[in-house]
Coordinates of C-alpha atoms and ligand atoms in Angstrom, one line a residue:
X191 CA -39.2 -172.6 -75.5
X192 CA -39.6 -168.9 -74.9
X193 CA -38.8 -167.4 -71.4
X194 CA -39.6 -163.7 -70.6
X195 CA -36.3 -163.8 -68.2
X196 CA -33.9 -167.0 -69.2
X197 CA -31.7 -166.4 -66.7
X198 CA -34.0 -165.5 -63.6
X199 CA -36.6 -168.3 -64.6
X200 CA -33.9 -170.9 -65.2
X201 CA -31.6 -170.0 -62.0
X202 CA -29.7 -172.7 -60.5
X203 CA -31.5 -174.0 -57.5
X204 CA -28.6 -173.1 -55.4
X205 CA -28.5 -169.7 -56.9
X206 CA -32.4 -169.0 -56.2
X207 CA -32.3 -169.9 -52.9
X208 CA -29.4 -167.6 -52.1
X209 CA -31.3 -164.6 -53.3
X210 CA -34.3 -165.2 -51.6
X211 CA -32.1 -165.6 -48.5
X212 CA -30.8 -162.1 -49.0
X213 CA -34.1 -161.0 -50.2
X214 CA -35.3 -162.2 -47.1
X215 CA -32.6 -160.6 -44.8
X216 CA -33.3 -157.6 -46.5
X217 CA -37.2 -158.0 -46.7
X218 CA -36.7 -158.0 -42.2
X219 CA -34.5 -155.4 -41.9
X220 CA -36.9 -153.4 -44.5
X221 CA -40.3 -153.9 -42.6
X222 CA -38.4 -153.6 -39.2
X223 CA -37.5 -149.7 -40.3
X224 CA -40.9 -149.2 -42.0
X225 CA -44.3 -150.5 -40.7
X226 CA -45.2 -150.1 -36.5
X227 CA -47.2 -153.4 -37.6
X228 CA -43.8 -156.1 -37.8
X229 CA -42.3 -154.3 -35.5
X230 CA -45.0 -155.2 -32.8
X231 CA -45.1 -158.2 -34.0
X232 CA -41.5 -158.9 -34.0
X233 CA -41.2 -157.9 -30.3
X234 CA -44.3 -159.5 -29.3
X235 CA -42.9 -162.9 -30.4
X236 CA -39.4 -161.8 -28.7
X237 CA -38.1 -162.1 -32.8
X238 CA -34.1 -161.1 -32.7
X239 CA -34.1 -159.8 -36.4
X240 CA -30.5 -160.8 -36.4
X241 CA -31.2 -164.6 -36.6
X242 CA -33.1 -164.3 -39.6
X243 CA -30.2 -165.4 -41.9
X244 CA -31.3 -168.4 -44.4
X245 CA -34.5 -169.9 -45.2
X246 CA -34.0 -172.1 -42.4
X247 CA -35.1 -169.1 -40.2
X248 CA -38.4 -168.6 -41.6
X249 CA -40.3 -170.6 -39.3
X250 CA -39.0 -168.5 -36.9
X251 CA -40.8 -165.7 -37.9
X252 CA -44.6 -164.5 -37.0
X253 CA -47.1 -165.1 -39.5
X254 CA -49.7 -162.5 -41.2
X255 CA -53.4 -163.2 -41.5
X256 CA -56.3 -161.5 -42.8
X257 CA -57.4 -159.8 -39.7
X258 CA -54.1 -157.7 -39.7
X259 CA -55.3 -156.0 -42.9
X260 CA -58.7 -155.6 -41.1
X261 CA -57.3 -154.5 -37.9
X262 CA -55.1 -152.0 -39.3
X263 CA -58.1 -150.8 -42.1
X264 CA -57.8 -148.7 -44.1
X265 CA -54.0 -148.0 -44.9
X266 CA -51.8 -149.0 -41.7
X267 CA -50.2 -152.0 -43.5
X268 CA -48.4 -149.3 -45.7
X269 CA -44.8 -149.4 -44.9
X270 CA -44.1 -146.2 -47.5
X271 CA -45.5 -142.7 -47.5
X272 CA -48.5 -142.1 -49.4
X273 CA -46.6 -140.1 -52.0
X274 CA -45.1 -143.5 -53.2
X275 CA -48.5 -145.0 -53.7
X276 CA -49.8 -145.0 -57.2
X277 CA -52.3 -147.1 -57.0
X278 CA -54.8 -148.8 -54.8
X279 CA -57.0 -152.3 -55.2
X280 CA -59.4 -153.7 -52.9
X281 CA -60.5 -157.3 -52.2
X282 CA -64.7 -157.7 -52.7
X283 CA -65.0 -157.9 -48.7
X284 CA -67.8 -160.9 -49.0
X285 CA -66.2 -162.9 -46.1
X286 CA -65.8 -159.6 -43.9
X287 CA -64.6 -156.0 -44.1
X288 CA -62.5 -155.6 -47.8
X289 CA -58.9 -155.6 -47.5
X290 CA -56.7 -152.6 -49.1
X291 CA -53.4 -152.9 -51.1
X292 CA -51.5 -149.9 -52.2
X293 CA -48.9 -150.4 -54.6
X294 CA -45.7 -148.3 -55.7
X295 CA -44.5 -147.7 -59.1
X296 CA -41.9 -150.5 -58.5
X297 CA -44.9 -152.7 -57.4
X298 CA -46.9 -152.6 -60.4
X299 CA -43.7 -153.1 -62.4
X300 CA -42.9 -156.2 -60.6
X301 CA -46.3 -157.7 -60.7
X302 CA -46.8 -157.0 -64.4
X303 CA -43.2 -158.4 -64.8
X304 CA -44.4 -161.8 -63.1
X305 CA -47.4 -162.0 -65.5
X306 CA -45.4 -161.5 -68.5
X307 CA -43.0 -164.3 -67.4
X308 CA -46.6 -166.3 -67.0
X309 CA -48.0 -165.5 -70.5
X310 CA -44.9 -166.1 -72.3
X311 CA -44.1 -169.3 -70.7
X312 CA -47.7 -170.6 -72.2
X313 CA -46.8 -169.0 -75.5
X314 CA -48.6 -165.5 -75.4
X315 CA -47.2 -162.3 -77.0
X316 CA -47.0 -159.8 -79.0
X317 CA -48.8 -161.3 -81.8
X318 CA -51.8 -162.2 -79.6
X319 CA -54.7 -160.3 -78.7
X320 CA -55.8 -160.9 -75.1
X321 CA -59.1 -160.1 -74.3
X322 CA -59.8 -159.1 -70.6
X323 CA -63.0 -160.0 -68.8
X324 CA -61.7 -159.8 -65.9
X325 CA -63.4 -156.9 -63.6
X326 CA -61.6 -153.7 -64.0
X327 CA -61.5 -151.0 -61.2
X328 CA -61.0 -152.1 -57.5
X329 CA -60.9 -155.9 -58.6
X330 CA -57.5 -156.8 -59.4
X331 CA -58.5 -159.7 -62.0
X332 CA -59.0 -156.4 -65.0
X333 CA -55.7 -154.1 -64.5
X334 CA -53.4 -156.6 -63.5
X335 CA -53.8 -158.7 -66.8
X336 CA -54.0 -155.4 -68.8
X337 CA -50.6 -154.5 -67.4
X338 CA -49.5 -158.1 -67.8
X339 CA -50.3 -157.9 -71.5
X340 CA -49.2 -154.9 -72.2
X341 CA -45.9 -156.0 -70.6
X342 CA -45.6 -158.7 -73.4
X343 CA -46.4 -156.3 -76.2
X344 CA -49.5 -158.3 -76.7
X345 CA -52.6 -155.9 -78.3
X346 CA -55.4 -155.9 -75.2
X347 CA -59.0 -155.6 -75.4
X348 CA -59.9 -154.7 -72.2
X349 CA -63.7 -156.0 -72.7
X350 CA -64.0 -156.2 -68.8
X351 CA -66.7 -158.7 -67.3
X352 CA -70.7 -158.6 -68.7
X353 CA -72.5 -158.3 -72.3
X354 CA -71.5 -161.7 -73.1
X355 CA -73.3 -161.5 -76.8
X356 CA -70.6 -158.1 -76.8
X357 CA -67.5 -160.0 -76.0
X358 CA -68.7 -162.9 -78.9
X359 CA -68.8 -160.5 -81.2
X360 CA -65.7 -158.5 -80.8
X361 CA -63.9 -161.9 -80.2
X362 CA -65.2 -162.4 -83.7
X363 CA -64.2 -159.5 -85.2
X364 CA -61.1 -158.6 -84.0
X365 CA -59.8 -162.1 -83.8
X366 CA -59.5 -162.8 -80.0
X367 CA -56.3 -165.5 -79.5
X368 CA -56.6 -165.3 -75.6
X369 CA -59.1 -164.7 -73.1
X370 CA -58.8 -163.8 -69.6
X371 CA -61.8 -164.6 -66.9
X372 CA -62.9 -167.3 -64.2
X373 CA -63.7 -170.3 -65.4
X374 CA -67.2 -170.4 -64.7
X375 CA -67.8 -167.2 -66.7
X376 CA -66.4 -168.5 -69.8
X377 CA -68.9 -171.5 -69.6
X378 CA -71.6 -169.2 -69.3
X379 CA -69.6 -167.5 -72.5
X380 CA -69.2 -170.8 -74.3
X381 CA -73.6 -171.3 -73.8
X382 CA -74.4 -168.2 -75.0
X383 CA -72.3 -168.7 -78.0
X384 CA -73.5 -172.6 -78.3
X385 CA -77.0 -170.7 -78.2
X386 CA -76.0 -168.8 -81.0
X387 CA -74.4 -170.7 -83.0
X388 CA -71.0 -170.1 -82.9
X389 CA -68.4 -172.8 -82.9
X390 CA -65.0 -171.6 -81.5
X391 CA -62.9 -174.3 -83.5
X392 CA -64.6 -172.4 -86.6
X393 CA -65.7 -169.2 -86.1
X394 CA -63.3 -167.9 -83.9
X395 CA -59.4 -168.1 -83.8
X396 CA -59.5 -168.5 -80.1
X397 CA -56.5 -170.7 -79.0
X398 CA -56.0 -170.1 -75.0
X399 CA -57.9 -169.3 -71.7
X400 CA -56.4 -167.8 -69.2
X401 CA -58.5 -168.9 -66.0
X402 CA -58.4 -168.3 -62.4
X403 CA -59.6 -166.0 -59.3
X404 CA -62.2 -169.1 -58.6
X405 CA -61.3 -173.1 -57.6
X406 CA -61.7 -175.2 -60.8
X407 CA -60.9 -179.3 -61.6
X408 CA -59.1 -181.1 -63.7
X409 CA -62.6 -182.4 -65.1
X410 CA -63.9 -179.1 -65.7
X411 CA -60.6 -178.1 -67.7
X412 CA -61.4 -181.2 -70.1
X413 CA -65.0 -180.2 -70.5
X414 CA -63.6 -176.6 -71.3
X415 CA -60.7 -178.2 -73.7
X416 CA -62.8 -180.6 -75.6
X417 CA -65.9 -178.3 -76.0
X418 CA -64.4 -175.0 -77.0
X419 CA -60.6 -176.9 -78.8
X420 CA -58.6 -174.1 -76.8
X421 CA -55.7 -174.8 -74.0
X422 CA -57.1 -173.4 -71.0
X423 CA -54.9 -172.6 -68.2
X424 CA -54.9 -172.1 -64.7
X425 CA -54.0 -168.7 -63.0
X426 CA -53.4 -167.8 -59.5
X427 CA -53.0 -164.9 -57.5
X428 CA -54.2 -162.9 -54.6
X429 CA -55.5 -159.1 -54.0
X430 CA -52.9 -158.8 -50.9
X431 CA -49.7 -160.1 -53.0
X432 CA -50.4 -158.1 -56.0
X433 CA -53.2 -159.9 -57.7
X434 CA -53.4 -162.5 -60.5
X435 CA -49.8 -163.8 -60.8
X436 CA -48.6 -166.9 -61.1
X437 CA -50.0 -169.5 -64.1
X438 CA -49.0 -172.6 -66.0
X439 CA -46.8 -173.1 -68.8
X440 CA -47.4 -175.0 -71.7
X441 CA -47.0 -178.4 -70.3
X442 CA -50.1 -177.6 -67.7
X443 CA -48.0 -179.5 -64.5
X444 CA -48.5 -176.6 -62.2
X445 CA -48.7 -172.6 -61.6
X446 CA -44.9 -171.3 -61.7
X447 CA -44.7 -169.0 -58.3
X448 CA -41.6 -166.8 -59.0
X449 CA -39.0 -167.6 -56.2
X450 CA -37.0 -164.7 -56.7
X451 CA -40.4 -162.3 -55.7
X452 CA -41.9 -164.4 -53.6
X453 CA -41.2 -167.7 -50.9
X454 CA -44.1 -170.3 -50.7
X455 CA -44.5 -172.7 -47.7
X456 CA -47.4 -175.3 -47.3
X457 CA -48.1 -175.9 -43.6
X458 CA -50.5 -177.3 -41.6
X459 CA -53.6 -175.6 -41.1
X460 CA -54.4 -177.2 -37.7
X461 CA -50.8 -177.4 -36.1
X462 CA -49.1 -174.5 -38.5
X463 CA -46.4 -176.8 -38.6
X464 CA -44.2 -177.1 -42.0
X465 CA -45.3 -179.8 -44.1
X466 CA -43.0 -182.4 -46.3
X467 CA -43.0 -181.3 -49.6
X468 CA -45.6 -182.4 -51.5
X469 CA -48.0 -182.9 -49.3
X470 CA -51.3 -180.8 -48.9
X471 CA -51.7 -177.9 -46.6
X472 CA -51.9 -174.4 -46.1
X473 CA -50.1 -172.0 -48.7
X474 CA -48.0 -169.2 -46.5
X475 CA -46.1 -167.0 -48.9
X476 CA -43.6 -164.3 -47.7
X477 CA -43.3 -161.5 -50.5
X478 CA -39.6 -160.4 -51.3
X479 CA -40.1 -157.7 -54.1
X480 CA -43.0 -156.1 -52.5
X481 CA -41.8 -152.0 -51.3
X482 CA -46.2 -150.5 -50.1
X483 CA -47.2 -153.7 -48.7
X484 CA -45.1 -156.4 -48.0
X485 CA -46.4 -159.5 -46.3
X486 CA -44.1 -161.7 -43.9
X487 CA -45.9 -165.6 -43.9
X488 CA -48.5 -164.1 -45.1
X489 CA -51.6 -167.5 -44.6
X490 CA -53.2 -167.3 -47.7
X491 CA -55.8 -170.1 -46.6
X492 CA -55.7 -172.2 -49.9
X493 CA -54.9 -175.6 -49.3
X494 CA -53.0 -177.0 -52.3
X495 CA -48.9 -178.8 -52.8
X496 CA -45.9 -177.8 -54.2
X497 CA -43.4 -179.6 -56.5
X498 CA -40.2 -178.4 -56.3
X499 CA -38.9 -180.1 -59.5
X500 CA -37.6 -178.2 -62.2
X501 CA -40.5 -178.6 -64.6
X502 CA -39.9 -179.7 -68.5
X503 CA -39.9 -176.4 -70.0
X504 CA -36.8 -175.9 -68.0
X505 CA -37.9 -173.5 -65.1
X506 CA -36.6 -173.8 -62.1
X507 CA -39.2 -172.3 -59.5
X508 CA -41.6 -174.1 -57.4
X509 CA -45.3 -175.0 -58.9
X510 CA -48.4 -175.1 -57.1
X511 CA -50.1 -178.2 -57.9
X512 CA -54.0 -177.1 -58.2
X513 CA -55.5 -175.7 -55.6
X514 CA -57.6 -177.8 -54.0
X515 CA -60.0 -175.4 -51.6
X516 CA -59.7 -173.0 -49.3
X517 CA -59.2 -174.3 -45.8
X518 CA -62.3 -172.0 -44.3
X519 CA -64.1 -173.4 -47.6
X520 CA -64.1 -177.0 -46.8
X521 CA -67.5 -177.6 -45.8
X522 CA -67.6 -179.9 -42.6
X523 CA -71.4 -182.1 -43.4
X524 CA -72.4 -184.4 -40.4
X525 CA -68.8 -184.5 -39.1
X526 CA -67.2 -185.4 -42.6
X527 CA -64.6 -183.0 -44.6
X528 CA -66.2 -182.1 -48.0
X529 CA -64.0 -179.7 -50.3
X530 CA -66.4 -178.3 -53.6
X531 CA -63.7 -179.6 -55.7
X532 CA -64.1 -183.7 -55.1
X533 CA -67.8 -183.0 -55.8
X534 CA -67.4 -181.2 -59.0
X535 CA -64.9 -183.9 -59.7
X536 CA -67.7 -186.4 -59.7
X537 CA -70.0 -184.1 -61.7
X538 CA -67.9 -183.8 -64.5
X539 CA -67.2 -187.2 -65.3
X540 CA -70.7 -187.3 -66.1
X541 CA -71.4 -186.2 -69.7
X542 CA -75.3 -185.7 -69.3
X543 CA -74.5 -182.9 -66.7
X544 CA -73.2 -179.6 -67.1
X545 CA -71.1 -177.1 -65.7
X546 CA -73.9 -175.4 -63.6
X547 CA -74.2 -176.9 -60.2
X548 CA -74.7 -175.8 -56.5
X549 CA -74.4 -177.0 -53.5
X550 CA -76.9 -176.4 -50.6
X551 CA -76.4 -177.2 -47.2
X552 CA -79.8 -177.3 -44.6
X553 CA -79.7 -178.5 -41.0
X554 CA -82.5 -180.1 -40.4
X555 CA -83.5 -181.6 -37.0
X556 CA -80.1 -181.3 -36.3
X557 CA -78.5 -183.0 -39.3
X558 CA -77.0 -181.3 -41.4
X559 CA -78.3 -182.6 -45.3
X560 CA -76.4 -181.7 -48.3
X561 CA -78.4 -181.3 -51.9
X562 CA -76.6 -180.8 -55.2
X563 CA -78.5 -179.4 -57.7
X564 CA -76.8 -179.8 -61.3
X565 CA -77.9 -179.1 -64.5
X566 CA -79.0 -181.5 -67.1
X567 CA -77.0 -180.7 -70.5
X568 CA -79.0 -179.3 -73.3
X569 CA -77.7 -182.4 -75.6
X570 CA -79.2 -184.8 -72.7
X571 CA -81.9 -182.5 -71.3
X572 CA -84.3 -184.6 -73.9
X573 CA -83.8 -188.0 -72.2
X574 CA -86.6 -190.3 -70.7
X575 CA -87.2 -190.7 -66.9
X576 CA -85.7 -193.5 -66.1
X577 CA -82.9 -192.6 -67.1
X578 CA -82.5 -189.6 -65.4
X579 CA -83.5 -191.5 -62.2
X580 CA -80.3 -193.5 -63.1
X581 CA -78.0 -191.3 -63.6
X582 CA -79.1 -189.6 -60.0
X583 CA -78.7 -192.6 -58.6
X584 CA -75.3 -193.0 -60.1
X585 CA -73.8 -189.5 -58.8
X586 CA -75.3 -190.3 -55.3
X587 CA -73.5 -193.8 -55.4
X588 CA -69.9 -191.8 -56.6
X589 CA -70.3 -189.1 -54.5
X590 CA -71.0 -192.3 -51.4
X591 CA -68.1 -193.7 -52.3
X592 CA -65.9 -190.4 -52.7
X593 CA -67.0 -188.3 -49.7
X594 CA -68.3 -191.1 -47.3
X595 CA -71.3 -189.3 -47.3
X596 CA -75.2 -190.0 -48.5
X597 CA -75.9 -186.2 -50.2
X598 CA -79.8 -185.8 -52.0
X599 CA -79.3 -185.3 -56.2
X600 CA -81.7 -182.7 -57.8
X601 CA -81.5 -182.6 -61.8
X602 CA -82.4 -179.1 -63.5
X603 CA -83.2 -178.0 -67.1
X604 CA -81.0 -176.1 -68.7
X605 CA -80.8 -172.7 -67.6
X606 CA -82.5 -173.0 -64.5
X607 CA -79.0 -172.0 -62.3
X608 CA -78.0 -168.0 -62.4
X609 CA -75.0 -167.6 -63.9
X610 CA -72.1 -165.5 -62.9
X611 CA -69.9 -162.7 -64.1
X612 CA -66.8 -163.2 -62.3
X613 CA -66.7 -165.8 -59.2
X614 CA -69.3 -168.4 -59.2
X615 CA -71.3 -168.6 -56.1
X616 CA -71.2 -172.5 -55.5
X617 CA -72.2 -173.4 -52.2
X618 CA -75.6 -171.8 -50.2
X619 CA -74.9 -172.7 -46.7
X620 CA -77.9 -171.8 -45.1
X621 CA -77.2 -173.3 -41.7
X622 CA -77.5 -171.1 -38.9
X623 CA -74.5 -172.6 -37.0
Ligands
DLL757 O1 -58.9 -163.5 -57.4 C1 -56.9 -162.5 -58.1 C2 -57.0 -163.1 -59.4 C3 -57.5 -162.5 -60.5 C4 -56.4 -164.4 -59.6 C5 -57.6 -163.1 -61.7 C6 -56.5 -165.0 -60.8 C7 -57.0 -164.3 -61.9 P1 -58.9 -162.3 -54.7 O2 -60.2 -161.7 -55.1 O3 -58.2 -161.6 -53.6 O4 -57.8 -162.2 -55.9 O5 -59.1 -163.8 -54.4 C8 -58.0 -164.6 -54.1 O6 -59.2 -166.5 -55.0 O7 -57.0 -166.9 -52.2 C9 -58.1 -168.3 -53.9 O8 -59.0 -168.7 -52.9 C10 -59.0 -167.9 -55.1 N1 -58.3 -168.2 -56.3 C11 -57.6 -167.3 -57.1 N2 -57.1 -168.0 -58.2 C12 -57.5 -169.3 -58.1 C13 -57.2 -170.5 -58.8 C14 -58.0 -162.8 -57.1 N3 -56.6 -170.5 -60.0 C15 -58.6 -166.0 -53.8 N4 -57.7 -171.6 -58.4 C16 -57.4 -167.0 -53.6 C17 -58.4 -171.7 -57.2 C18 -58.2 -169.4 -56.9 N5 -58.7 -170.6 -56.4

């Protein structure tokens, strides 16, 4: 087993929490000097820095959220002067006004340094080729792998996202290993090349996907795995922590987070109370290495676990189990919690469907009604009607018994869905609530 960094990635439990405690100390003392921001904060919730001493103390502090970014827009969350910024991202903005992170030289080296711990722990380096179809420019999906990559000494073809029959052929030609996009546009990538012709097993030496930036299943991972014959992998990060960060290793049993950069907590979304470990809630992580923007409890608003147990290939760092929604994502239909995920979980076990599926919500006469529209497989799109009025029948009956909840079925051709470049658009919630 390769690591990046033996002995930060296999610390000693005892040892890891010990830094993050000074981290931690250091990381109040830091944004207590530097940002107006905490400060406030820290005197409006009558916070004597000075008890902040182990990770015991956390809960004591205030936590971050969204709005702060959007209260202080564009650049108040800064706690360096702008001659220490080299570089600024920006989140899309689609669920309000975009969020800006700056980042200093030390910054960038710390987030490509957590990326290069990520691809070598699922076997990428220097003998790979990595292509990135991730968005480059204000998205930081495109420079933070590039940086990553280049990190590992691995040769990057930075192909960005778009001109799918483009990235085909170049994977071809230059003998792609790795690729780097959301999961949904590399099923739109493995079409276009089914269209054409092209098997990946055969014509292509691609051996690993490196997906995140959207929510993805366990089920869609097999399709992915047993249609294309490449490992795919899950990757997660944030715009306000860096950026794409954290991914599996090689035995797929979770998404490393790097303790000695950054501390995770799950806690309740409703109460904001901790939660036991392993149990689902709200991820809250407090960034340790961070010097432009650092972020104290910073409520991410993914709901997913953690399992604290060193994992086989010897790391010692928590993993995030998959994350499972966002908490303002989970869809609330007649009075029942939905999340996408346990629909696309149902989906998937279906062979006749295929990837392509989305979820509209109406309110009609005052109840709300939920359709899924999915489409039919081109292998299956052939079949008779009856038995496509079966196999309707058959996802409403799963997904009555999974949600608690009767949702209407519509079956599409092949093709009939738009497809997307970076972050599928799943649900349409066209309730004006
Ligand atoms: O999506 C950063 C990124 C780029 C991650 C490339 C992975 C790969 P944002 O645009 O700020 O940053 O969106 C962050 O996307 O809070 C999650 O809701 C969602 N998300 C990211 N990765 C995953 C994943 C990038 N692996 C938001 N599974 C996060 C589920 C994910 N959701």
């Amino acid at each position: 087993m390769d690591y990046w960094d033996p002995f930060i990635e296999r610390m000693p439990k005892s040892e890891l929490i010990k830094l993050q405690e000074k981290k931690l100390r250091q990381l109040v003392a830091y944004v207590k000097d530097h940002s107006k921001i905490y400060r406030r904060k820290f005197k409006e919730t009558k916070l004597d820095t000075d008890d902040i001493k182990t990770l015991d103390d956390l809960h004591k502090l205030p936590f971050t959220i969204k709005k702060d970014f959007r209260d202080n827009y564009p650049i108040g969350m800064l706690c360096v002067p702008d001659d220490q910024v080299i570089r600024y991202h920006a989140s899309s903005g689609t669920t309000g006004k975009r969020t800006i992170v700056g980042y200093t030289r030390n910054d960038i080296h710390e987030w490509s340094t957590s990326l290069a711990r990520g691809l070598t722990s699922l076997g990428v380096g220097r003998r790979d080729i990595i292509q990135n179809s991730y968005g480059y420019g204000l998205f930081t999906g495109g420079l933070g792998f590039h940086y990553g990559a280049e990190m590992v000494g691995a040769t990057t073809l930075p192909t960005g996202a778009g001109m799918t029959e483009r990235q085909l052929e170049l994977m071809q030609d230059l003998g792609t290993t790795a690729f780097a996009c959301t999961p949904s546009y590399f099923l739109h990538i493995a079409e276009v090349a089914r269209n054409l012709g092209i098997d990946f097993s055969r014509d292509t030496k691609l051996k690993v996907g490196l997906f995140g930036a959207e929510p993805w299943s366990e089920d869609m991972r097999k399709r992915i795995e047993e249609s294309t014959g490449i490992n795919a992998y899950d990757v997660f990060g944030t715009s306000e922590l860096n950026g794409p960060l954290f991914m599996e290793c090689k035995y797929k049993n979770g998404i490393h987070i790097w303790a000695d950069q950054y501390i995770v907590e799950i806690i309740n979304p409703e109460t904001s109370e901790p939660v036991s470990e392993g149990k689902k809630g709200e991820l809250v992580v407090t960034t340790i290495s961070k010097e432009a923007m650092p972020l104290i409890r910073y409520k991410i608003g993914d709901i997913t676990y953690i399992d604290s147990e060193v994992c086989e290939c010897g790391r010692t760092h928590p993993r995030l189990m998959r994350i499972l929604g966002r908490a303002d994502d989970m869809l609330i239909i007649r009075g029942i919690n939905v999340f996408p995920g346990q629909i696309e979980s149902v989906l998937m076990k279906n062979p006749e469907l295929s990837e392509n599926y989305q979820l509209v919500i109406d309110r009609e006469h005052e109840l709300d009604e939920m359709t899924i529209i999915v489409e039919i497989t081109e292998k299956f799109s052939k079949v008779t009607k009856p038995r496509l009025l079966k196999i309707k029948q058959d996802i409403i009956n799963d997904l009555r018994n999974v949600l608690n909840l009767s949702v209407e079925v519509k079956l599409e051709k092949p093709g009939s869905l738009p497809r997307s470049l970076g972050k599928a658009k799943r649900v349409i919630d066209n309730r004006k609530i």
